[in-house]
PDB file of C-alpha atoms in Angstrom:
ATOM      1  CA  UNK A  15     -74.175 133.270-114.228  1.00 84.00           C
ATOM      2  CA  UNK A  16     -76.297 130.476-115.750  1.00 94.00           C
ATOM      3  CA  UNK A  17     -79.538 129.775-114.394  1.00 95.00           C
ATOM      4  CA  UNK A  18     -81.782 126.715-114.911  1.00 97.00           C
ATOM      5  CA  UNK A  19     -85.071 124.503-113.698  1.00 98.00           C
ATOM      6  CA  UNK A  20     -86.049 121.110-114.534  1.00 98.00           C
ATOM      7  CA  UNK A  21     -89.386 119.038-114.269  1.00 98.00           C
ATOM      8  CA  UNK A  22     -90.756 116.082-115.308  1.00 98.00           C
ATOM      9  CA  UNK A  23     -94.218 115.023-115.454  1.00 98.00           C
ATOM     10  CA  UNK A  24     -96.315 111.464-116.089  1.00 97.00           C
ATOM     11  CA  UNK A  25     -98.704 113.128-118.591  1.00 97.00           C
ATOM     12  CA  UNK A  26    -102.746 112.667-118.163  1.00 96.00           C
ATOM     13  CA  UNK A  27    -102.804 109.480-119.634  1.00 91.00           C
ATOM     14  CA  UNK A  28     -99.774 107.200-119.155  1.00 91.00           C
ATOM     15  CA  UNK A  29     -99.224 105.112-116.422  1.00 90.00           C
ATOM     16  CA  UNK A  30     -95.405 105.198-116.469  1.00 93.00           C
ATOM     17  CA  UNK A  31     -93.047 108.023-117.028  1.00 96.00           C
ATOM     18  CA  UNK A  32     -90.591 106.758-119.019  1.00 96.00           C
ATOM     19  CA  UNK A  33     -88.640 110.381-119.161  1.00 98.00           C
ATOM     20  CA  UNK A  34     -85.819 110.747-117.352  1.00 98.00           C
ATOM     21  CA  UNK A  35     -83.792 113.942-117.169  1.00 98.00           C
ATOM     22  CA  UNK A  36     -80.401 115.448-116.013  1.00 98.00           C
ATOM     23  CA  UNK A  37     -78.627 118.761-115.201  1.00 98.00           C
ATOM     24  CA  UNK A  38     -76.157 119.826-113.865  1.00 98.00           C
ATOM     25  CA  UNK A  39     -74.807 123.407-113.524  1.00 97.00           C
ATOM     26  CA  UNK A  40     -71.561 122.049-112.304  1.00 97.00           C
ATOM     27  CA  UNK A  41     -68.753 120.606-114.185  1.00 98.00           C
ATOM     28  CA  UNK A  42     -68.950 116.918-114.899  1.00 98.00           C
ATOM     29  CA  UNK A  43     -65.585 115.780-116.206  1.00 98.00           C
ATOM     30  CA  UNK A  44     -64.272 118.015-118.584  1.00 98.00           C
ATOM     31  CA  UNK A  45     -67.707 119.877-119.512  1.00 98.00           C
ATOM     32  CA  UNK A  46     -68.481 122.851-116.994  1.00 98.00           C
ATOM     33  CA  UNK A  47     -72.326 121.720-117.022  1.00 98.00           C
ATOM     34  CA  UNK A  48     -74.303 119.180-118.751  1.00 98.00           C
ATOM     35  CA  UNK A  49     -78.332 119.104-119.236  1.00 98.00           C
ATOM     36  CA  UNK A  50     -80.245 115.808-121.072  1.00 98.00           C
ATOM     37  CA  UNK A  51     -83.600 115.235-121.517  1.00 98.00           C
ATOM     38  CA  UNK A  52     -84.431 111.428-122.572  1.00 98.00           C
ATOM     39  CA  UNK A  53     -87.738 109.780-123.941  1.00 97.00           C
ATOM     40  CA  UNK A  54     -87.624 106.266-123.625  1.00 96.00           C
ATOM     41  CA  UNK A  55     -89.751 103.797-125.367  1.00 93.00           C
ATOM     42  CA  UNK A  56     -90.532 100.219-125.410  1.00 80.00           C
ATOM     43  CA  UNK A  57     -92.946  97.726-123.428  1.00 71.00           C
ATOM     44  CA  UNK A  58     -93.996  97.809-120.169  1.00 67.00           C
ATOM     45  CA  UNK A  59     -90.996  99.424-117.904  1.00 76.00           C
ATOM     46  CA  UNK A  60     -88.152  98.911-120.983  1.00 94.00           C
ATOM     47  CA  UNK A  61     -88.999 102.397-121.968  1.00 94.00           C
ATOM     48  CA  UNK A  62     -88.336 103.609-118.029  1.00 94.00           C
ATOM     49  CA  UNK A  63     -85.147 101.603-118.042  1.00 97.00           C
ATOM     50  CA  UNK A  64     -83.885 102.417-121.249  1.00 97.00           C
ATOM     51  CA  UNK A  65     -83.899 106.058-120.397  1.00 98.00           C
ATOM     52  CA  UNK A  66     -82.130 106.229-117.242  1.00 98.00           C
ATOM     53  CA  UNK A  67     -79.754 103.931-118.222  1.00 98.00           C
ATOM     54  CA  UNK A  68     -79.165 105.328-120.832  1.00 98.00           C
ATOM     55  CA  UNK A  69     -78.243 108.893-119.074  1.00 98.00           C
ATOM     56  CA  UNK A  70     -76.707 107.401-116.253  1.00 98.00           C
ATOM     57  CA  UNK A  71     -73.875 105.783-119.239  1.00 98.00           C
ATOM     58  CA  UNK A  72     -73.525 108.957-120.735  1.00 98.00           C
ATOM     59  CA  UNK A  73     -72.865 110.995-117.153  1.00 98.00           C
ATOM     60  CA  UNK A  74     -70.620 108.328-116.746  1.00 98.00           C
ATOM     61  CA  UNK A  75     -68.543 108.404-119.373  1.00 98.00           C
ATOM     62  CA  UNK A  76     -68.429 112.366-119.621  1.00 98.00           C
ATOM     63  CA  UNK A  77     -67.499 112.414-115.966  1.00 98.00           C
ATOM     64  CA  UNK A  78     -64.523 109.777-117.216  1.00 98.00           C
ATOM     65  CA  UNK A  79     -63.535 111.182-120.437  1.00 98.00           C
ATOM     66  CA  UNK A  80     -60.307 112.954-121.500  1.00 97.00           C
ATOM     67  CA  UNK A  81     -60.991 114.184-124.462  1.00 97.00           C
ATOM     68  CA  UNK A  82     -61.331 118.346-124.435  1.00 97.00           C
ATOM     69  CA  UNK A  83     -63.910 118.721-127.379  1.00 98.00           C
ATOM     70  CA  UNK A  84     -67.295 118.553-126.191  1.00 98.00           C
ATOM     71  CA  UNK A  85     -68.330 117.044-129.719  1.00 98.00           C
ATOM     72  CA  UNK A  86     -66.001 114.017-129.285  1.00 98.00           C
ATOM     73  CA  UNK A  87     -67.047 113.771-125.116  1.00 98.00           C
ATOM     74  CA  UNK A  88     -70.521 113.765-126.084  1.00 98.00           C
ATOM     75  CA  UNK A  89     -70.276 111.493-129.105  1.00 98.00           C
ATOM     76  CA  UNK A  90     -68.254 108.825-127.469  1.00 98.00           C
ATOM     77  CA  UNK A  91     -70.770 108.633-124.316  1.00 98.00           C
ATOM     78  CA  UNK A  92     -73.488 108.627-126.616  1.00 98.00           C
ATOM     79  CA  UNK A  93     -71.779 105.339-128.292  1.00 98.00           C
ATOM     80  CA  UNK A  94     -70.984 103.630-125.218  1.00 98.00           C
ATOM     81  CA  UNK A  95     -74.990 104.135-124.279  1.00 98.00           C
ATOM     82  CA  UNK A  96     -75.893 102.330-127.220  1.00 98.00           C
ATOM     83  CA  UNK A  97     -73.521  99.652-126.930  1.00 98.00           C
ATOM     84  CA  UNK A  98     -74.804  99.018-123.568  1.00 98.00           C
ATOM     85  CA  UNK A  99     -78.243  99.814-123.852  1.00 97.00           C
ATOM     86  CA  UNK A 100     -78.098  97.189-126.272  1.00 96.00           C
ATOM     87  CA  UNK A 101     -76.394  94.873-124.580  1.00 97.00           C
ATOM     88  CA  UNK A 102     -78.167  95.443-121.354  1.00 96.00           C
ATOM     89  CA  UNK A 103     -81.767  94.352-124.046  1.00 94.00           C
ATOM     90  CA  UNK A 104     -79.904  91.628-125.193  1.00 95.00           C
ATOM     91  CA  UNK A 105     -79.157  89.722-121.732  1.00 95.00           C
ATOM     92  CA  UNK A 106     -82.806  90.866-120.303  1.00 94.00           C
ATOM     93  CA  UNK A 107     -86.071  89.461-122.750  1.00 92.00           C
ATOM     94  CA  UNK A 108     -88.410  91.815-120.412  1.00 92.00           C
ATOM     95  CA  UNK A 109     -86.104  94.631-122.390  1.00 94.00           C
ATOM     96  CA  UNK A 110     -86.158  93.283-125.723  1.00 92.00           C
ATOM     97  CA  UNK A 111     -86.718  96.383-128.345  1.00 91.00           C
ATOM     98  CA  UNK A 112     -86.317  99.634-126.345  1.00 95.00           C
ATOM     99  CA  UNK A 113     -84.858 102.544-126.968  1.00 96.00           C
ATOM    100  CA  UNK A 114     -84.713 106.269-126.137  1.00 97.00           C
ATOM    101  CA  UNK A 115     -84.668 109.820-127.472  1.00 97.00           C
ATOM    102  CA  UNK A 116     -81.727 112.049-125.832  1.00 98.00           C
ATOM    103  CA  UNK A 117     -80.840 115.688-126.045  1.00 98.00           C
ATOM    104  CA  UNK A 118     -77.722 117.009-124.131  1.00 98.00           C
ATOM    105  CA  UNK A 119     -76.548 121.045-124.147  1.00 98.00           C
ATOM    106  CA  UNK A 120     -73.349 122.365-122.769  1.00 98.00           C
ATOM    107  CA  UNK A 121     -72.772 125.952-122.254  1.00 97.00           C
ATOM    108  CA  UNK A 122     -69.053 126.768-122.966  1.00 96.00           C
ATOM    109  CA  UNK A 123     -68.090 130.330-122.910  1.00 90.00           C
ATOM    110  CA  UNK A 124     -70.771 131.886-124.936  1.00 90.00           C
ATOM    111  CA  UNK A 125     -71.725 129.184-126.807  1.00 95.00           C
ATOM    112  CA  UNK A 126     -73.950 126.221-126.478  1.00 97.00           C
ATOM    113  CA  UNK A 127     -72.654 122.739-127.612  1.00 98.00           C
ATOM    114  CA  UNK A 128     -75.888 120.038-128.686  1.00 98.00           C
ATOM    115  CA  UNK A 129     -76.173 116.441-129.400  1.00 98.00           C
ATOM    116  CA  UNK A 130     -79.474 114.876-130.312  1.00 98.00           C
ATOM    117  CA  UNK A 131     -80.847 111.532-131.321  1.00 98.00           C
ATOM    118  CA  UNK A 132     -84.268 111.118-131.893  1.00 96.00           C
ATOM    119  CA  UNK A 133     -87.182 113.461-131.538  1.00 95.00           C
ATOM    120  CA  UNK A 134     -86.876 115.330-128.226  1.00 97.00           C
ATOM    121  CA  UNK A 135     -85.577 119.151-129.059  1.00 97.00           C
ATOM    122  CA  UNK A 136     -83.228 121.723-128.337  1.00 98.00           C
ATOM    123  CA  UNK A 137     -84.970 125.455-128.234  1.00 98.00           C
ATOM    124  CA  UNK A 138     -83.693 129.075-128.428  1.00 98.00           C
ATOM    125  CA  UNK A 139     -86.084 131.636-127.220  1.00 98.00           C
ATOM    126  CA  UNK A 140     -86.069 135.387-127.046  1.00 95.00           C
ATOM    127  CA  UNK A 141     -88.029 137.508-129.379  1.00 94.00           C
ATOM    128  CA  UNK A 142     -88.607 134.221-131.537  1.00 97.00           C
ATOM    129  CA  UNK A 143     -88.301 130.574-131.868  1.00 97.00           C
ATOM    130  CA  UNK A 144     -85.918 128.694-132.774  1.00 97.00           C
ATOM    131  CA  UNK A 145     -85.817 124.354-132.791  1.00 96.00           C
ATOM    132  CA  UNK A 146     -82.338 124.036-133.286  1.00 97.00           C
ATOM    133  CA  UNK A 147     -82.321 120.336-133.375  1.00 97.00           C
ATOM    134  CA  UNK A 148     -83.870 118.432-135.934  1.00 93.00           C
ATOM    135  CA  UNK A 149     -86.354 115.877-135.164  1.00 92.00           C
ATOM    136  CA  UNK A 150     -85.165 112.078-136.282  1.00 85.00           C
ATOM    137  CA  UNK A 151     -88.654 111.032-137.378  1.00 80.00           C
ATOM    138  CA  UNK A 152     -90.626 109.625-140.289  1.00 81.00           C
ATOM    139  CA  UNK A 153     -92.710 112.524-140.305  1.00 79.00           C
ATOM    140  CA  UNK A 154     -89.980 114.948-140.576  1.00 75.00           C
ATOM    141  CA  UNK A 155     -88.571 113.063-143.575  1.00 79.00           C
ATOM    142  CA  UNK A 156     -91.946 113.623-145.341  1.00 80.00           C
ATOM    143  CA  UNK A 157     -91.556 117.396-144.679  1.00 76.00           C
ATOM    144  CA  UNK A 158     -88.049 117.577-145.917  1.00 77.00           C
ATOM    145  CA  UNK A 159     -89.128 115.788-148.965  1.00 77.00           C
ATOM    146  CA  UNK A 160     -92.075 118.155-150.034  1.00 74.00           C
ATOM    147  CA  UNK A 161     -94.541 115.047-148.586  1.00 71.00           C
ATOM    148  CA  UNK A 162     -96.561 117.029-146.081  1.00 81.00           C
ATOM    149  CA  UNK A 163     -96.771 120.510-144.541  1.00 75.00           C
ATOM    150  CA  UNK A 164     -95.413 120.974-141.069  1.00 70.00           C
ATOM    151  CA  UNK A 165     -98.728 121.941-140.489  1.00 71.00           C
ATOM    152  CA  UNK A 166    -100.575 118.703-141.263  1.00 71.00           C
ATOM    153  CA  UNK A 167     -97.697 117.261-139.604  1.00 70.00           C
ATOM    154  CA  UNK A 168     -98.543 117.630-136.276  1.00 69.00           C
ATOM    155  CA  UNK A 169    -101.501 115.620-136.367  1.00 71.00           C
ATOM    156  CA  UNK A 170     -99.965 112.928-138.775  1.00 72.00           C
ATOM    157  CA  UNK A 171    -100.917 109.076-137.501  1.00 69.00           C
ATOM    158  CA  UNK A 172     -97.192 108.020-137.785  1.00 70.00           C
ATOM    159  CA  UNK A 173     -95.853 110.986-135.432  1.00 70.00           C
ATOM    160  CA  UNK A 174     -94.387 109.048-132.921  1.00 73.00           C
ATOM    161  CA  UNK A 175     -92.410 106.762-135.051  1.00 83.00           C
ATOM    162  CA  UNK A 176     -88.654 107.938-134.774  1.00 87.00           C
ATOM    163  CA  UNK A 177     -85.911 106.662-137.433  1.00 91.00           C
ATOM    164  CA  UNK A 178     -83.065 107.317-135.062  1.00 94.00           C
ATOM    165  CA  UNK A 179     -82.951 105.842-130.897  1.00 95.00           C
ATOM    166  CA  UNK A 180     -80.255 104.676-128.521  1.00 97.00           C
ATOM    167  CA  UNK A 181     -80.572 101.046-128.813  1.00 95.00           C
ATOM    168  CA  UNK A 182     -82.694 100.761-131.666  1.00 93.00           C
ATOM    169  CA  UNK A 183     -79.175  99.736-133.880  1.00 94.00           C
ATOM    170  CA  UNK A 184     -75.622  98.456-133.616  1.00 95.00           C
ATOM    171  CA  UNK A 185     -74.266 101.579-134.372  1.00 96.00           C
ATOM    172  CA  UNK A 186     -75.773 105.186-133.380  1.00 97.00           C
ATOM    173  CA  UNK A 187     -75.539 108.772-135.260  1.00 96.00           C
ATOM    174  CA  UNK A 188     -76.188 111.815-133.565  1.00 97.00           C
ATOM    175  CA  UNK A 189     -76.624 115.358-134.999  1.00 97.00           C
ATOM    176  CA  UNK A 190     -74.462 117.519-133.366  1.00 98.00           C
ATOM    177  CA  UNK A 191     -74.915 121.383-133.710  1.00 98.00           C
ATOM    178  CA  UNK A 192     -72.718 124.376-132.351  1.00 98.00           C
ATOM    179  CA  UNK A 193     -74.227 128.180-131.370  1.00 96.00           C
ATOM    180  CA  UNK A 194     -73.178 131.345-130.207  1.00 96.00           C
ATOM    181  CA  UNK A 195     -75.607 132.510-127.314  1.00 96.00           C
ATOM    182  CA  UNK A 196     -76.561 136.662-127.044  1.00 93.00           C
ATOM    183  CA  UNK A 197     -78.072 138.317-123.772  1.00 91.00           C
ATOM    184  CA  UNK A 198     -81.423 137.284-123.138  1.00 93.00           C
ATOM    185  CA  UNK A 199     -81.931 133.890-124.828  1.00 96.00           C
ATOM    186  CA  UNK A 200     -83.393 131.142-123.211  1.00 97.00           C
ATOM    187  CA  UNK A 201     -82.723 127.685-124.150  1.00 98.00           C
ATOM    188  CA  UNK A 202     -85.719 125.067-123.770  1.00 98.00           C
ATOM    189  CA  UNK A 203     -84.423 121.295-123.860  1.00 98.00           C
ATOM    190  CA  UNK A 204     -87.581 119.015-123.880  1.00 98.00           C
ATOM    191  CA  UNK A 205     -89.461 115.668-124.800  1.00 97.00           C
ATOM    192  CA  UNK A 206     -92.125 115.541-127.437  1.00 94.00           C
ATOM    193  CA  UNK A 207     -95.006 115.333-124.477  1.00 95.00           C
ATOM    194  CA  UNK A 208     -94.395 119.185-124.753  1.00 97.00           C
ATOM    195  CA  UNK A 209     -94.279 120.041-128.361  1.00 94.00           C
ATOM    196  CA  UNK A 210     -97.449 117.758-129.243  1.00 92.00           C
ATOM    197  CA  UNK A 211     -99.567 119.204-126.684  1.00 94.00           C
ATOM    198  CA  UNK A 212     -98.134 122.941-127.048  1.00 96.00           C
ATOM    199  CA  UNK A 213     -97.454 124.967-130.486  1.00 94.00           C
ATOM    200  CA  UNK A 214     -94.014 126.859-130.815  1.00 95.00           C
ATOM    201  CA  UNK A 215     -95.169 130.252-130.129  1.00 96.00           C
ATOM    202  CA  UNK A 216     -96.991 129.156-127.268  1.00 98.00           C
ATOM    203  CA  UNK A 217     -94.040 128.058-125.749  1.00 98.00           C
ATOM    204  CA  UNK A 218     -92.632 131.257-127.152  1.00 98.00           C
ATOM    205  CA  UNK A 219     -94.649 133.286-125.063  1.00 98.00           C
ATOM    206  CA  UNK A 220     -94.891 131.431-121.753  1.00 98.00           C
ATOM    207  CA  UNK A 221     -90.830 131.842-121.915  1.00 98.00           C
ATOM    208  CA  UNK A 222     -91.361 135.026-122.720  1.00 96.00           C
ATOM    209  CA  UNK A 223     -93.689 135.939-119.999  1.00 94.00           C
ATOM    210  CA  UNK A 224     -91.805 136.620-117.164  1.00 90.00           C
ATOM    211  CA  UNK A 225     -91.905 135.354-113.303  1.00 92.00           C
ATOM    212  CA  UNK A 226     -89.004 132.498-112.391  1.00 96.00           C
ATOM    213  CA  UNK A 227     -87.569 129.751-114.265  1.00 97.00           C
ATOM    214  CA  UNK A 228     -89.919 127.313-111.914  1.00 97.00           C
ATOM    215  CA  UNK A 229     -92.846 129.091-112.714  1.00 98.00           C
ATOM    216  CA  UNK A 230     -92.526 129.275-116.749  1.00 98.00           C
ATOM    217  CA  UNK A 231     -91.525 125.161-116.534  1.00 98.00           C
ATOM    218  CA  UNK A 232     -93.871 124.262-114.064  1.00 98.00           C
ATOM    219  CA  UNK A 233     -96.535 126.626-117.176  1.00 98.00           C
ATOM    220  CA  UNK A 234     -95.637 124.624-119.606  1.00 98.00           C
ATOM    221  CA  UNK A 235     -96.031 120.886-118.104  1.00 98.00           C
ATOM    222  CA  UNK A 236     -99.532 122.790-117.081  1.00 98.00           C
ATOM    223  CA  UNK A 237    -100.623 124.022-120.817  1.00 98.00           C
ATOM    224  CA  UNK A 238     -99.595 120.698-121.676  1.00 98.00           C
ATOM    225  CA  UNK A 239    -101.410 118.810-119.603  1.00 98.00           C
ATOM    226  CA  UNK A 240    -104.340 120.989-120.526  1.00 98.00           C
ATOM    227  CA  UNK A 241    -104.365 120.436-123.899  1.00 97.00           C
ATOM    228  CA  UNK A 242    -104.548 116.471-122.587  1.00 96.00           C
ATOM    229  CA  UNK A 243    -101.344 115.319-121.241  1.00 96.00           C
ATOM    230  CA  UNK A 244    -101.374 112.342-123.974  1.00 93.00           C
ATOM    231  CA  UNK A 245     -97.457 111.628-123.463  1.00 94.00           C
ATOM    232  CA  UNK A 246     -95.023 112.514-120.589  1.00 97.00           C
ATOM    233  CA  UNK A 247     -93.521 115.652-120.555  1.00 98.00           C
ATOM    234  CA  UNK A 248     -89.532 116.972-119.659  1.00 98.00           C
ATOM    235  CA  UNK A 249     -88.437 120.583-119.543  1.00 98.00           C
ATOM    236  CA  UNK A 250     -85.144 121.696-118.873  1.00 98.00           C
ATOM    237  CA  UNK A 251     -85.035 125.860-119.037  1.00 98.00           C
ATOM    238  CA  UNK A 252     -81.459 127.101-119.062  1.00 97.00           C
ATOM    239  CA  UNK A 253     -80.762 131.171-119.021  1.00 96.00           C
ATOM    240  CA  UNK A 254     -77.469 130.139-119.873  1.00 90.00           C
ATOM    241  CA  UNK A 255     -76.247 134.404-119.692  1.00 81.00           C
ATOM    242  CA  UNK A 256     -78.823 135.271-116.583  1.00 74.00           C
ATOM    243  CA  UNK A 257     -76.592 138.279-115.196  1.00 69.00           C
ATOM    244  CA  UNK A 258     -76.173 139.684-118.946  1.00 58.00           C
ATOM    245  CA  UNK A 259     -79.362 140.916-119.460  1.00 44.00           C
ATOM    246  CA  UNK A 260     -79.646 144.737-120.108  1.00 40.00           C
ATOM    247  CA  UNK A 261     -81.793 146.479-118.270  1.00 35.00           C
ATOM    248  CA  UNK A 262     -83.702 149.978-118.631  1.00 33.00           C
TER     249      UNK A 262
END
């Protein structure tokens, strides 16, 4: 039976969160459960907007699809949120130039279906680490082209600039990835107000360390916060195969 917990959090420093996440462990249209986190950006309360409109489209138009594959379901939503994210910028000045990250999972019979756009990530835990998205950002186009180390990386002045948002472009592209889930993993959906406060195998180990699924989230927005809460921060934990666990 899958499991999951979800919390946002303003950050230490902002005075807006413009996060907004979803779950659902029930079916929504032809998925049997759907889980986003989105990042929004722009000026004042465009970034706030952006987001939850932008989720809000994509429920919608999963809840309304026909299609059976969750690659085409997701895709198409994700279109339609640009289109009217877009359009929504276009009617409203106060709007003019945001955009937002989004990461959705669905579980489907032992495997876990991903779309991503932008730089908020998709995680598999259990005895390691795993970002199974891949970050839409300038800096991670330096790494990929022998630039910089991911190690300078994290502290890179251009971190935050993303090359890929909903509503930053007529048209969209999303990564989409496919993965077959064993026993124990833990899947870790979140914005970057996590993983620039909080290394990997930090996060690694707080997942790791036992106690509920509200206790390890509620951790993380803590460490992060700790290490000064410069962004928002959105964590989704999924135990998509809670009842399969082996135990001694």
């Amino acid at each position: 039976m899958l499991k999951s917990y979800a919390i946002t959090d303003i950050g230490r420093r902002r005075q807006l969160n413009q996060d907004f996440i979803y779950f659902s462990e029930e079916p929504v249209g032809n998925l049997p459960n759907v889980f986003i986190v989105a990042d929004g950006m722009g000026g004042h309360n465009a970034g706030d907007f952006a987001s939850r409109y932008a989720v809000e489209t994509i429920v919608e138009e999963i809840a309304a699809s026909f299609e059976k594959n969750p690659v085409a379901i997701m895709g198409k939503a994700i279109e339609k949120a640009n289109t009217r994210t877009r359009q929504k910028a276009y009617e409203d000045i106060s709007l003019s130039g945001m955009g937002t990250t989004i990461v959705i999972a669905t579980f489907i019979a032992g495997h876990l279906e991903v779309a991503n756009v932008g730089d908020s990530r998709l995680y598999v835990v259990n005895d390691k680490i795993t970002q199974v998205t891949v970050d839409h950002s300038l800096v991670e186009e330096m790494i990929r082209m022998g630039g910089i180390d991911r190690e300078s990386a994290r502290n890179h002045p251009d971190k935050n600039i993303i090359t890929r948002a909903i509503g930053a472009r007529d048209n969209v592209e999303a990564d989409f990835f496919e993965l077959e889930l064993k026993a124990g993993d833990c899947v870790l959906l979140c914005s970057d107000g996590l993983t620039n406060m909080v290394e990997d195998e930090v996060i690694m180990h707080i997942l790791n360390s036992g106690g509920s699924l509200k206790d390890r989230a509620e951790e993380l927005v803590r460490t992060a916060n700790y290490n000064g809460g410069r962004d928002n921060i959105s964590v989704i934990i999924i135990e998509p195969l809670a009842d399969e666990v082996e135990h001694d």
